[in-house]
Amino acid sequence: MQEPFSRTLFLCQNPSSHLPLLGLPPLSHSPGPSAQGLCTSTRETPIKRMPMWPQHLEGVGWSLAMATKSSLPGPGAKMKTPVCSYGIMLVLLSLLAVLQATTALKNGIDIYSLTVDSKVSSRFAHTVVTSRVVNKAETVQEATFQMELPKKAFITNFSMIIDGVTYPGNIKEKVAAQKEYSAAVARGESAGLVKATGRNMERFQVSVNVAPEAKVTFELVYEELLKRRLGVYELLLKVQPKQLVKHLQMDIHIFEPQGISFLETESTFMTNELADALTVSQNMTKAHIRFKPTLSQQRKSPEQQDTVLNGNFIVRYDVNRTVSGGSIQIENGYFVHYFAPEGLPTIPKNVIFVIDQSGSMAGRKIQQTREALIKIVDDLGPKDQFNLVCFNEEATQWKPSLVPASAENMKEARNFAAGIMARGGTNINDAVLLAVQLLERANKQELLPAGSVSLIILLTDGDPTVGETNRANIQKNVQEAISGQCSLFCLGFGFHVSYAFLEKLALDNGGLARRIYEDSDSALQLQDFYQEVANPLLMKVAFEYPSNAVEEVTQDNFRLLFKGSEMVVAGKLRDKGPDVLSAKVRGQLHLQNITFQTEASVAEKEEEFRSPKYIFHSFMERLWAYLTIQQLLERAVSASDSEKQALETRALSLSLNYSFVTPLTSMVVTKPEGQEESRVAEKPMENENRHRNIHVGQSFFRSHSTGDGRSRITAGTSERLSSFQRRFGPPGPLHPPRGPFLPDHMLLPDISLAPPVPEGVFHDMDLRTKETIIMAAPPPAPIQAPPVILPLPGQSVDWLCVDIKRSQGLMKLLSDPDQGVEVTGQYETEKAQFAWIEVTFKNPQLQVRASPEHVVVTRNRRSTAHKWKETLFSVIPGLKMTMDSAGLLLLTSPDKVTIGLLSWDGPGKGLRLLLQDTDRFSSHVGGALGQFYQDVLWGPPAAADDNKRTLRVQGHDHPATRELKLDYQEGLPGREISCWSVEL
């Protein structure tokens, strides 16, 4: 007898497997070719028990799914599977996906409350997500709780409350937990509840059946230590309800005894209407961010029931610092010591870039590597030395030895980097050893500056294929060669490289590993990583505490301190220890040793954390456990087998004692009796994503050939789709699938509809001997949008259209020192568009660079890329940045000119510059465009043609002509305006 089908959602490449996600039964329930999702004939399929039909509703990183049992065929029923084609299937799938969220409540599941409460106490974040749902249907529904959380976070608790009964998640050793779901794995079910998603997030998911009128409360708790990177701490929350929620509220409380030096928020979904629901209050040591939108504020429009909430909510901040021994904080018998002194000079560095130029790097990857390398070379300090090593089958050096970062050498290096080509195999062993030899030779010849830091930065996208290919041997060879004399940093480009191999290679040699994701901002990722290690401040840093005062201290010796980072040491206070905890931090500057001293009163520091009512108490003990576990697992990567066992045993004990879901533990989620057996949540490993490409963009279904003449649908991404594709999906395959009515060799012809022929064309015509050709008049050329439209305050002429006809290289478009703003750009006359436009603000110090591909925002050496038409709402002291779905980026500041950047898709496609509030320009404004805001004199109309005038600016005459142009300032499709055009 055939077994009934289990109620399980599968994620796979088979297109039919997507149908349960859209509320449709699979196309076939039998294995074999029919499972490809192609209906080649009409058949009757006996059904024992059909899979549930879920309807997903994503929440703050979570979703609710429901399935109506009563709507399914009963046991033994017959179902006809119709003939179908991919073109129809693609339209149907995409159409149902669009209708999915709007039909949610019709199926009964209602999210009536969703709250997120995050308490950040001295960098340690404790986040609780609570959602409450009710089943308003008359039948049993399935609700799926789905939440996205940061990869560095540890889940500490999950529970479901159903009919007043709490079903908790129990954290156990991974080996023990595996026994509880081995049966599910044997059936082919995916028992894991946590999957990696995107670059920095993991998705937790669990489902449960809900009876009619029953209510369920889901609660998930996770914790993380916020890491300082390029001068900021960042708290990231995911917001994706996919339905309107009556009570939706986020509260973020921050308490930093050192004092909060700055605070900013950023969102990818915020609108001007939603901004009214966001409140930020702050004093010297505390901050409270609340987001509480009403139902009307959540709506995309008054006529729609869809929610606009879909994306990230980010809080960034930093604390006050001085040139001192750092800050010691104490709570409930534990201490934490934060160390990141300000004002230290940068230590000169000797850096060798080892670049993979094997064949697998061909195309976009090598292009982005060249682009990043050119910019990185530009950022070298005047006291730095550097060299380049490129490798495929063989490793070759750019120069015989390291060279100073002089203007001439940097120019030559940029030219060399621009010519790097990809071909051949991958010889990692010889390449890294060559870099080590270059440093050794320079050291023996006393060519390295005294007190300098030596770094090797390796970039590769694949495993070794030439020379020494045994990974363990390569790790051994490199470690013996380096012998602690320099630090090795490894960057893995994409998912075809063993991240575990690179991680051990780096940790063995005092560095770290980082994955570079294949995307439009890969070059930016490379540059950002370099910025993290570009400015070493201290070497050989050691923390010292009185032995009678502390115990079980975390790592207290570090090789390097980089600008913008922070060292963290935590431990226990001994019973009957001294009333004052003192500490020394020793390190090496460029040419001298230095010692920092600090001390803290135990009683006074304890009191700091007793008064704030929203502080998560005993947090410092959990911070200590979190940090200890992270460091034990990191040390285990490069430890011997015997040492690794001892390190993992201690990390496991702490994970169980403090209820952390770590790589050594799992959480078993229990369910009500009679439902699907217990499921297990585990911490994904970075290397598990190795062969999974992650893209940033809109999800869609792609049809392509599988090599046997058939087509299949796979998940993919698209940055831009036509309006038809956005609504109904992309067109079907060019070749129809094989079926009983179409032989393999037969192709459907392309069919196009011609316009109707005018009446009377064939009147009295002899069709046998005559031929009539109807010639349509050529359409008029579309009116173009000019490169720049300038509003001129106080002038009788409202608009000035500026055309750029001559190549001028780098252009200073606007400069106003009183406003603290400068706008530069590069205009390509042959393409009649800007290659890029850059806006630089003096206060706050920030740079926005727009290119046709994306917008890059740089602040404090930290860069973030935003794709056009992805909504953005960022508020920092003194500046607000917003971008809407039409691709308009506005930079607004009180009492200053508003500057806009637009990705224009209409006639004259390209980047556009917009200006508002131009009456705020000072008298010192200048530049190619700024000159028009100085004293402008209009001459009288020409005698022969009143559409021509002369415009005198700063003693120079510019002929101006009245012309019809397309105004891009209000977005597509634009509107026709009459303006005076001048040429530059």
CSV table of C-alpha atoms in Angstrom, one decimal, residues 34-438:
chain,number,residue,atom,x,y,z
A,34,SER,CA,7.1,13.6,-14.4
A,35,ALA,CA,8.6,15.2,-11.3
A,36,GLN,CA,10.4,17.6,-13.6
A,37,GLY,CA,7.2,19.7,-13.5
A,38,LEU,CA,6.3,19.0,-17.2
A,39,CYS,CA,2.7,17.7,-17.8
A,40,THR,CA,2.9,15.6,-20.9
A,41,SER,CA,-0.4,13.9,-20.7
A,42,THR,CA,-3.6,13.7,-18.8
A,43,ARG,CA,-3.6,11.1,-16.1
A,44,GLU,CA,-5.5,10.2,-13.0
A,45,THR,CA,-3.4,10.1,-9.8
A,46,PRO,CA,-4.7,8.3,-6.7
A,47,ILE,CA,-4.3,10.5,-3.7
A,48,LYS,CA,-4.0,9.2,-0.1
A,49,ARG,CA,-3.2,12.5,1.7
A,50,MET,CA,-2.2,15.6,-0.2
A,51,PRO,CA,0.3,18.1,1.1
A,52,MET,CA,-1.1,21.1,2.9
A,53,TRP,CA,-1.5,24.3,0.9
A,54,PRO,CA,0.4,26.9,2.8
A,55,GLN,CA,0.0,30.6,2.5
A,56,HIS,CA,3.0,32.5,3.7
A,57,LEU,CA,3.0,35.7,5.7
A,58,GLU,CA,6.4,36.9,6.6
A,59,GLY,CA,6.9,38.8,9.9
A,60,VAL,CA,9.8,40.7,11.4
A,61,GLY,CA,12.0,38.3,9.7
A,62,TRP,CA,9.2,35.8,10.0
A,63,SER,CA,6.1,34.5,8.2
A,64,LEU,CA,2.9,32.7,9.0
A,65,ALA,CA,1.7,30.0,6.7
A,66,MET,CA,-1.7,28.2,6.7
A,67,ALA,CA,-3.2,25.2,5.1
A,68,THR,CA,-6.9,24.4,4.9
A,69,LYS,CA,-7.5,20.6,5.3
A,70,SER,CA,-11.1,20.7,4.3
A,71,SER,CA,-10.2,22.0,0.8
A,72,LEU,CA,-8.1,18.9,0.0
A,73,PRO,CA,-9.1,15.8,-1.9
A,74,GLY,CA,-10.0,12.9,0.4
A,75,PRO,CA,-8.2,9.5,0.6
A,76,GLY,CA,-8.6,7.5,-2.5
A,77,ALA,CA,-9.8,10.5,-4.6
A,78,LYS,CA,-8.9,10.8,-8.2
A,79,MET,CA,-7.3,14.0,-9.6
A,80,LYS,CA,-6.7,14.9,-13.2
A,81,THR,CA,-3.4,16.5,-13.9
A,82,PRO,CA,-3.9,18.8,-17.0
A,83,VAL,CA,-1.6,19.4,-19.9
A,84,CYS,CA,0.4,22.6,-19.3
A,85,SER,CA,3.2,24.6,-20.8
A,86,TYR,CA,5.9,26.6,-19.2
A,87,GLY,CA,4.7,30.0,-20.5
A,88,ILE,CA,1.3,29.5,-18.7
A,89,MET,CA,3.0,28.0,-15.6
A,90,LEU,CA,5.3,31.0,-15.3
A,91,VAL,CA,2.5,33.5,-15.5
A,92,LEU,CA,0.4,31.6,-13.1
A,93,LEU,CA,3.1,31.1,-10.5
A,94,SER,CA,4.1,34.8,-10.5
A,95,LEU,CA,0.5,36.0,-10.5
A,96,LEU,CA,-0.3,33.8,-7.5
A,97,ALA,CA,2.8,35.1,-5.7
A,98,VAL,CA,1.5,38.6,-6.2
A,99,LEU,CA,-2.0,37.7,-4.9
A,100,GLN,CA,-0.6,35.7,-2.0
A,101,ALA,CA,-0.3,38.3,0.6
A,102,THR,CA,-3.6,40.0,-0.2
A,103,THR,CA,-5.6,36.8,0.2
A,104,ALA,CA,-4.0,35.8,3.5
A,105,LEU,CA,-6.8,36.9,5.8
A,106,LYS,CA,-9.4,35.2,3.6
A,107,ASN,CA,-7.8,31.9,4.6
A,108,GLY,CA,-8.1,32.7,8.3
A,109,ILE,CA,-4.7,33.4,9.9
A,110,ASP,CA,-4.5,36.9,11.5
A,111,ILE,CA,-1.4,38.3,13.0
A,112,TYR,CA,-3.0,40.6,15.6
A,113,SER,CA,0.2,41.5,17.5
A,114,LEU,CA,3.9,41.7,16.7
A,115,THR,CA,6.5,43.1,19.0
A,116,VAL,CA,10.3,43.3,18.9
A,117,ASP,CA,12.1,44.3,22.1
A,118,SER,CA,15.8,44.7,21.9
A,119,LYS,CA,17.9,45.8,24.9
A,120,VAL,CA,21.5,46.7,24.3
A,121,SER,CA,23.5,46.9,27.5
A,122,SER,CA,27.1,47.9,27.0
A,123,ARG,CA,27.2,46.4,23.4
A,124,PHE,CA,25.5,43.2,24.4
A,125,ALA,CA,22.1,42.9,22.6
A,126,HIS,CA,19.2,40.8,24.0
A,127,THR,CA,16.3,40.6,21.5
A,128,VAL,CA,12.8,39.2,22.1
A,129,VAL,CA,10.4,38.7,19.1
A,130,THR,CA,6.8,37.9,20.1
A,131,SER,CA,4.0,37.3,17.6
A,132,ARG,CA,0.4,36.5,18.4
A,133,VAL,CA,-1.9,35.0,15.9
A,134,VAL,CA,-5.5,33.7,15.7
A,135,ASN,CA,-7.2,31.3,13.3
A,136,LYS,CA,-10.4,33.0,12.2
A,137,ALA,CA,-11.2,30.2,9.7
A,138,GLU,CA,-13.7,27.4,10.4
A,139,THR,CA,-11.0,24.7,9.7
A,140,VAL,CA,-7.6,23.8,11.0
A,141,GLN,CA,-4.8,26.0,9.6
A,142,GLU,CA,-1.1,25.6,9.7
A,143,ALA,CA,0.9,28.6,11.0
A,144,THR,CA,4.6,28.9,10.3
A,145,PHE,CA,6.7,31.2,12.4
A,146,GLN,CA,9.7,32.5,10.4
A,147,MET,CA,12.4,34.9,11.7
A,148,GLU,CA,15.7,36.2,10.4
A,149,LEU,CA,18.5,36.9,12.9
A,150,PRO,CA,22.2,37.9,12.5
A,151,LYS,CA,24.7,35.1,11.9
A,152,LYS,CA,26.8,36.1,14.9
A,153,ALA,CA,23.8,35.8,17.3
A,154,PHE,CA,23.0,32.8,19.4
A,155,ILE,CA,19.4,31.7,19.9
A,156,THR,CA,18.7,31.2,23.6
A,157,ASN,CA,15.0,30.4,23.8
A,158,PHE,CA,12.0,29.6,21.7
A,159,SER,CA,8.5,28.7,22.9
A,160,MET,CA,4.9,28.4,21.6
A,161,ILE,CA,1.9,28.9,23.8
A,162,ILE,CA,-1.2,27.0,22.4
A,163,ASP,CA,-4.4,26.9,24.4
A,164,GLY,CA,-2.6,28.1,27.5
A,165,VAL,CA,0.0,25.3,27.3
A,166,THR,CA,3.6,26.3,26.7
A,167,TYR,CA,5.7,24.2,24.4
A,168,PRO,CA,9.4,25.1,24.9
A,169,GLY,CA,12.5,24.5,22.9
A,170,ASN,CA,15.1,22.4,24.7
A,171,ILE,CA,18.8,23.0,24.0
A,172,LYS,CA,20.8,19.8,23.9
A,173,GLU,CA,24.1,18.5,22.7
A,174,LYS,CA,24.0,18.1,18.9
A,175,VAL,CA,24.7,14.4,19.0
A,176,ALA,CA,21.9,13.7,21.4
A,177,ALA,CA,19.5,16.0,19.5
A,178,GLN,CA,20.2,14.2,16.2
A,179,LYS,CA,18.7,11.0,17.6
A,180,GLU,CA,15.4,12.8,18.1
A,181,TYR,CA,14.9,13.6,14.4
A,182,SER,CA,16.9,10.8,12.6
A,183,ALA,CA,13.5,9.3,11.6
A,184,ALA,CA,12.5,12.5,9.9
A,185,VAL,CA,15.8,12.6,8.0
A,186,ALA,CA,15.3,9.0,6.9
A,187,ARG,CA,12.0,9.9,5.4
A,188,GLY,CA,13.7,12.7,3.4
A,189,GLU,CA,12.4,15.5,5.5
A,190,SER,CA,14.4,18.6,6.1
A,191,ALA,CA,14.6,18.6,9.9
A,192,GLY,CA,16.8,21.7,10.4
A,193,LEU,CA,14.9,24.8,11.5
A,194,VAL,CA,17.7,27.3,10.9
A,195,LYS,CA,19.1,28.1,7.4
A,196,ALA,CA,21.6,30.7,6.3
A,197,THR,CA,20.1,33.4,4.1
A,198,GLY,CA,21.8,36.4,2.6
A,199,ARG,CA,25.2,37.6,3.7
A,200,ASN,CA,24.7,38.3,7.4
A,201,MET,CA,21.4,36.6,8.4
A,202,GLU,CA,20.0,33.2,9.3
A,203,ARG,CA,16.4,32.1,9.1
A,204,PHE,CA,14.6,30.3,11.9
A,205,GLN,CA,11.3,28.6,11.0
A,206,VAL,CA,8.8,26.3,12.8
A,207,SER,CA,5.2,25.5,12.0
A,208,VAL,CA,2.2,24.2,14.0
A,209,ASN,CA,-1.5,23.4,13.4
A,210,VAL,CA,-4.0,25.9,14.8
A,211,ALA,CA,-7.6,25.0,15.6
A,212,PRO,CA,-10.5,27.3,14.6
A,213,GLU,CA,-10.7,30.4,16.8
A,214,ALA,CA,-7.5,29.2,18.6
A,215,LYS,CA,-4.7,31.6,19.4
A,216,VAL,CA,-0.9,30.9,19.4
A,217,THR,CA,1.9,33.0,20.8
A,218,PHE,CA,5.4,32.5,19.4
A,219,GLU,CA,8.4,33.9,21.2
A,220,LEU,CA,12.0,33.8,20.1
A,221,VAL,CA,15.0,35.1,22.0
A,222,TYR,CA,18.5,35.6,20.7
A,223,GLU,CA,21.7,37.4,21.9
A,224,GLU,CA,24.8,38.9,20.4
A,225,LEU,CA,27.8,41.0,21.2
A,226,LEU,CA,27.8,44.0,18.8
A,227,LYS,CA,31.3,44.2,17.2
A,228,ARG,CA,32.8,47.6,16.5
A,229,ARG,CA,33.7,47.8,12.8
A,230,LEU,CA,35.1,50.9,11.1
A,231,GLY,CA,34.1,53.0,14.1
A,232,VAL,CA,30.5,51.9,14.6
A,233,TYR,CA,28.4,49.2,16.3
A,234,GLU,CA,25.4,48.0,14.2
A,235,LEU,CA,22.2,46.4,15.3
A,236,LEU,CA,20.2,44.9,12.4
A,237,LEU,CA,16.5,43.9,12.6
A,238,LYS,CA,14.5,42.4,9.7
A,239,VAL,CA,10.9,43.7,9.1
A,240,GLN,CA,8.7,41.7,6.7
A,241,PRO,CA,5.1,41.3,8.0
A,242,LYS,CA,3.5,40.8,4.5
A,243,GLN,CA,0.1,41.7,6.1
A,244,LEU,CA,-1.3,44.6,8.1
A,245,VAL,CA,-0.8,44.1,11.9
A,246,LYS,CA,-3.1,45.8,14.3
A,247,HIS,CA,-0.4,46.1,17.0
A,248,LEU,CA,3.1,46.3,15.6
A,249,GLN,CA,5.8,47.8,17.7
A,250,MET,CA,9.6,47.8,17.9
A,251,ASP,CA,11.5,49.1,20.9
A,252,ILE,CA,15.3,49.4,21.0
A,253,HIS,CA,16.9,50.5,24.3
A,254,ILE,CA,20.6,51.3,24.4
A,255,PHE,CA,22.6,51.9,27.6
A,256,GLU,CA,26.3,52.8,27.3
A,257,PRO,CA,28.0,54.1,30.5
A,258,GLN,CA,30.8,55.6,28.4
A,259,GLY,CA,28.3,57.9,26.7
A,260,ILE,CA,26.8,57.7,23.2
A,261,SER,CA,28.8,59.9,20.8
A,262,PHE,CA,26.5,59.5,17.8
A,263,LEU,CA,23.4,57.6,16.8
A,264,GLU,CA,21.8,57.0,13.4
A,265,THR,CA,19.0,54.9,12.0
A,266,GLU,CA,18.6,53.5,8.5
A,267,SER,CA,15.8,51.6,6.9
A,268,THR,CA,15.1,50.1,3.5
A,269,PHE,CA,11.3,50.4,3.8
A,270,MET,CA,10.7,53.7,5.5
A,271,THR,CA,8.6,56.3,3.8
A,272,ASN,CA,7.9,59.9,4.8
A,273,GLU,CA,4.6,58.7,6.2
A,274,LEU,CA,6.1,55.9,8.2
A,275,ALA,CA,8.8,58.3,9.5
A,276,ASP,CA,6.1,59.8,11.7
A,277,ALA,CA,5.8,56.4,13.5
A,278,LEU,CA,9.6,56.5,14.4
A,279,THR,CA,10.7,58.3,17.5
A,280,VAL,CA,14.2,58.6,18.8
A,281,SER,CA,15.1,59.9,22.2
A,282,GLN,CA,18.6,60.2,23.6
A,283,ASN,CA,20.6,61.6,26.4
A,284,MET,CA,24.3,61.2,27.3
A,285,THR,CA,24.2,57.5,28.1
A,286,LYS,CA,20.8,56.2,27.0
A,287,ALA,CA,18.8,56.0,23.8
A,288,HIS,CA,15.3,54.7,23.0
A,289,ILE,CA,14.2,54.0,19.4
A,290,ARG,CA,10.5,53.2,19.0
A,291,PHE,CA,8.7,52.3,15.8
A,292,LYS,CA,5.0,51.9,16.1
A,293,PRO,CA,3.1,52.4,12.8
A,294,THR,CA,-0.7,52.6,12.6
A,295,LEU,CA,-2.7,50.4,10.2
A,296,SER,CA,-3.1,53.3,7.8
A,297,GLN,CA,0.7,54.0,7.9
A,298,GLN,CA,1.5,50.4,7.1
A,299,ARG,CA,-0.6,50.5,3.9
A,300,LYS,CA,1.1,50.9,0.6
A,301,SER,CA,-1.8,53.1,-0.4
A,302,PRO,CA,-5.3,53.9,1.0
A,303,GLU,CA,-6.9,51.6,-1.5
A,304,GLN,CA,-4.7,48.6,-0.8
A,305,GLN,CA,-4.5,46.2,2.0
A,306,ASP,CA,-0.8,45.3,1.3
A,307,THR,CA,1.8,46.4,3.8
A,308,VAL,CA,4.8,48.6,2.9
A,309,LEU,CA,6.9,47.1,5.6
A,310,ASN,CA,9.5,44.9,3.9
A,311,GLY,CA,13.2,45.2,4.6
A,312,ASN,CA,15.9,46.1,7.1
A,313,PHE,CA,15.9,48.4,10.1
A,314,ILE,CA,19.4,49.3,11.2
A,315,VAL,CA,20.7,51.2,14.3
A,316,ARG,CA,24.3,52.4,14.3
A,317,TYR,CA,26.1,54.1,17.1
A,318,ASP,CA,29.4,54.7,18.8
A,319,VAL,CA,30.6,55.7,22.3
A,320,ASN,CA,32.8,58.4,23.7
A,321,ARG,CA,36.5,57.5,23.9
A,322,THR,CA,39.8,59.0,25.1
A,323,VAL,CA,43.5,58.2,25.0
A,324,SER,CA,43.3,55.9,28.0
A,325,GLY,CA,43.3,52.3,29.2
A,326,GLY,CA,39.7,51.9,28.0
A,327,SER,CA,36.5,51.4,29.9
A,328,ILE,CA,35.9,48.7,32.6
A,329,GLN,CA,32.3,47.9,33.4
A,330,ILE,CA,31.1,45.6,36.2
A,331,GLU,CA,27.8,43.9,36.8
A,332,ASN,CA,26.7,41.0,39.1
A,333,GLY,CA,30.2,39.7,39.8
A,334,TYR,CA,31.5,39.9,36.2
A,335,PHE,CA,33.5,42.5,34.4
A,336,VAL,CA,34.1,43.5,30.8
A,337,HIS,CA,37.0,45.7,29.6
A,338,TYR,CA,36.6,47.6,26.3
A,339,PHE,CA,39.8,49.0,24.7
A,340,ALA,CA,39.9,51.3,21.7
A,341,PRO,CA,42.0,54.4,22.4
A,342,GLU,CA,41.6,57.5,20.2
A,343,GLY,CA,44.4,59.7,18.8
A,344,LEU,CA,47.1,57.1,18.3
A,345,PRO,CA,49.3,57.4,15.2
A,346,THR,CA,49.1,54.8,12.4
A,347,ILE,CA,52.0,52.3,12.2
A,348,PRO,CA,53.6,52.0,8.8
A,349,LYS,CA,52.8,48.7,7.0
A,350,ASN,CA,54.4,46.4,4.5
A,351,VAL,CA,51.6,44.8,2.6
A,352,ILE,CA,51.7,42.3,-0.2
A,353,PHE,CA,48.5,41.6,-2.2
A,354,VAL,CA,48.3,38.0,-3.5
A,355,ILE,CA,45.7,38.0,-6.3
A,356,ASP,CA,44.2,34.9,-8.0
A,357,GLN,CA,44.2,35.3,-11.8
A,358,SER,CA,43.2,31.8,-12.7
A,359,GLY,CA,40.6,31.0,-15.3
A,360,SER,CA,37.8,30.8,-12.8
A,361,MET,CA,38.2,34.5,-12.0
A,362,ALA,CA,37.4,35.5,-15.6
A,363,GLY,CA,34.7,38.0,-16.3
A,364,ARG,CA,33.1,40.1,-13.7
A,365,LYS,CA,35.2,38.8,-10.8
A,366,ILE,CA,38.6,39.8,-12.3
A,367,GLN,CA,37.0,43.1,-13.4
A,368,GLN,CA,35.9,43.9,-9.9
A,369,THR,CA,39.2,42.8,-8.4
A,370,ARG,CA,41.0,45.2,-10.7
A,371,GLU,CA,38.7,48.0,-9.8
A,372,ALA,CA,39.1,47.3,-6.1
A,373,LEU,CA,42.9,46.9,-6.3
A,374,ILE,CA,43.3,50.2,-8.1
A,375,LYS,CA,41.4,52.0,-5.3
A,376,ILE,CA,43.2,50.2,-2.5
A,377,VAL,CA,46.5,51.2,-4.0
A,378,ASP,CA,45.3,54.8,-3.9
A,379,ASP,CA,44.6,54.5,-0.1
A,380,LEU,CA,48.1,53.4,0.8
A,381,GLY,CA,49.8,55.7,3.3
A,382,PRO,CA,53.0,57.7,2.4
A,383,LYS,CA,55.1,55.6,4.8
A,384,ASP,CA,53.8,52.2,3.5
A,385,GLN,CA,55.6,49.7,1.3
A,386,PHE,CA,53.9,47.3,-1.0
A,387,ASN,CA,54.1,44.7,-3.8
A,388,LEU,CA,51.7,42.6,-5.9
A,389,VAL,CA,51.8,38.9,-6.5
A,390,CYS,CA,49.6,37.4,-9.1
A,391,PHE,CA,49.1,33.6,-9.6
A,392,ASN,CA,47.5,30.9,-11.7
A,393,GLU,CA,49.7,27.9,-12.4
A,394,GLU,CA,52.6,30.0,-11.5
A,395,ALA,CA,53.2,32.9,-9.1
A,396,THR,CA,54.7,36.1,-10.4
A,397,GLN,CA,55.7,39.3,-8.6
A,398,TRP,CA,55.1,42.8,-9.9
A,399,LYS,CA,58.4,44.1,-8.5
A,400,PRO,CA,61.6,42.3,-7.4
A,401,SER,CA,61.1,43.7,-3.9
A,402,LEU,CA,58.7,45.9,-1.9
A,403,VAL,CA,58.5,49.5,-3.0
A,404,PRO,CA,57.5,52.7,-1.2
A,405,ALA,CA,53.9,54.0,-1.8
A,406,SER,CA,55.2,57.0,-3.8
A,407,ALA,CA,53.0,58.7,-6.4
A,408,GLU,CA,55.1,57.2,-9.2
A,409,ASN,CA,54.9,53.6,-7.8
A,410,MET,CA,51.2,53.9,-7.1
A,411,LYS,CA,50.6,55.1,-10.7
A,412,GLU,CA,52.6,52.2,-12.1
A,413,ALA,CA,50.8,49.7,-9.8
A,414,ARG,CA,47.4,51.0,-10.9
A,415,ASN,CA,48.4,50.4,-14.6
A,416,PHE,CA,49.6,46.9,-13.7
A,417,ALA,CA,46.4,46.1,-11.8
A,418,ALA,CA,44.3,47.3,-14.8
A,419,GLY,CA,46.1,44.8,-17.0
A,420,ILE,CA,45.6,41.7,-14.9
A,421,MET,CA,44.0,38.9,-17.0
A,422,ALA,CA,42.4,35.6,-15.8
A,423,ARG,CA,43.5,32.3,-17.2
A,424,GLY,CA,45.0,28.9,-16.1
A,425,GLY,CA,44.9,26.9,-12.8
A,426,THR,CA,45.3,27.8,-9.1
A,427,ASN,CA,48.6,27.5,-7.3
A,428,ILE,CA,47.9,28.9,-3.8
A,429,ASN,CA,50.9,27.3,-2.1
A,430,ASP,CA,53.6,28.9,-4.3
A,431,ALA,CA,51.8,32.2,-4.4
A,432,VAL,CA,51.7,32.7,-0.6
A,433,LEU,CA,55.2,31.3,-0.1
A,434,LEU,CA,56.5,33.8,-2.7
A,435,ALA,CA,54.9,36.7,-0.7
A,436,VAL,CA,56.5,35.4,2.5
A,437,GLN,CA,59.9,35.2,0.7
A,438,LEU,CA,59.6,38.8,-0.4
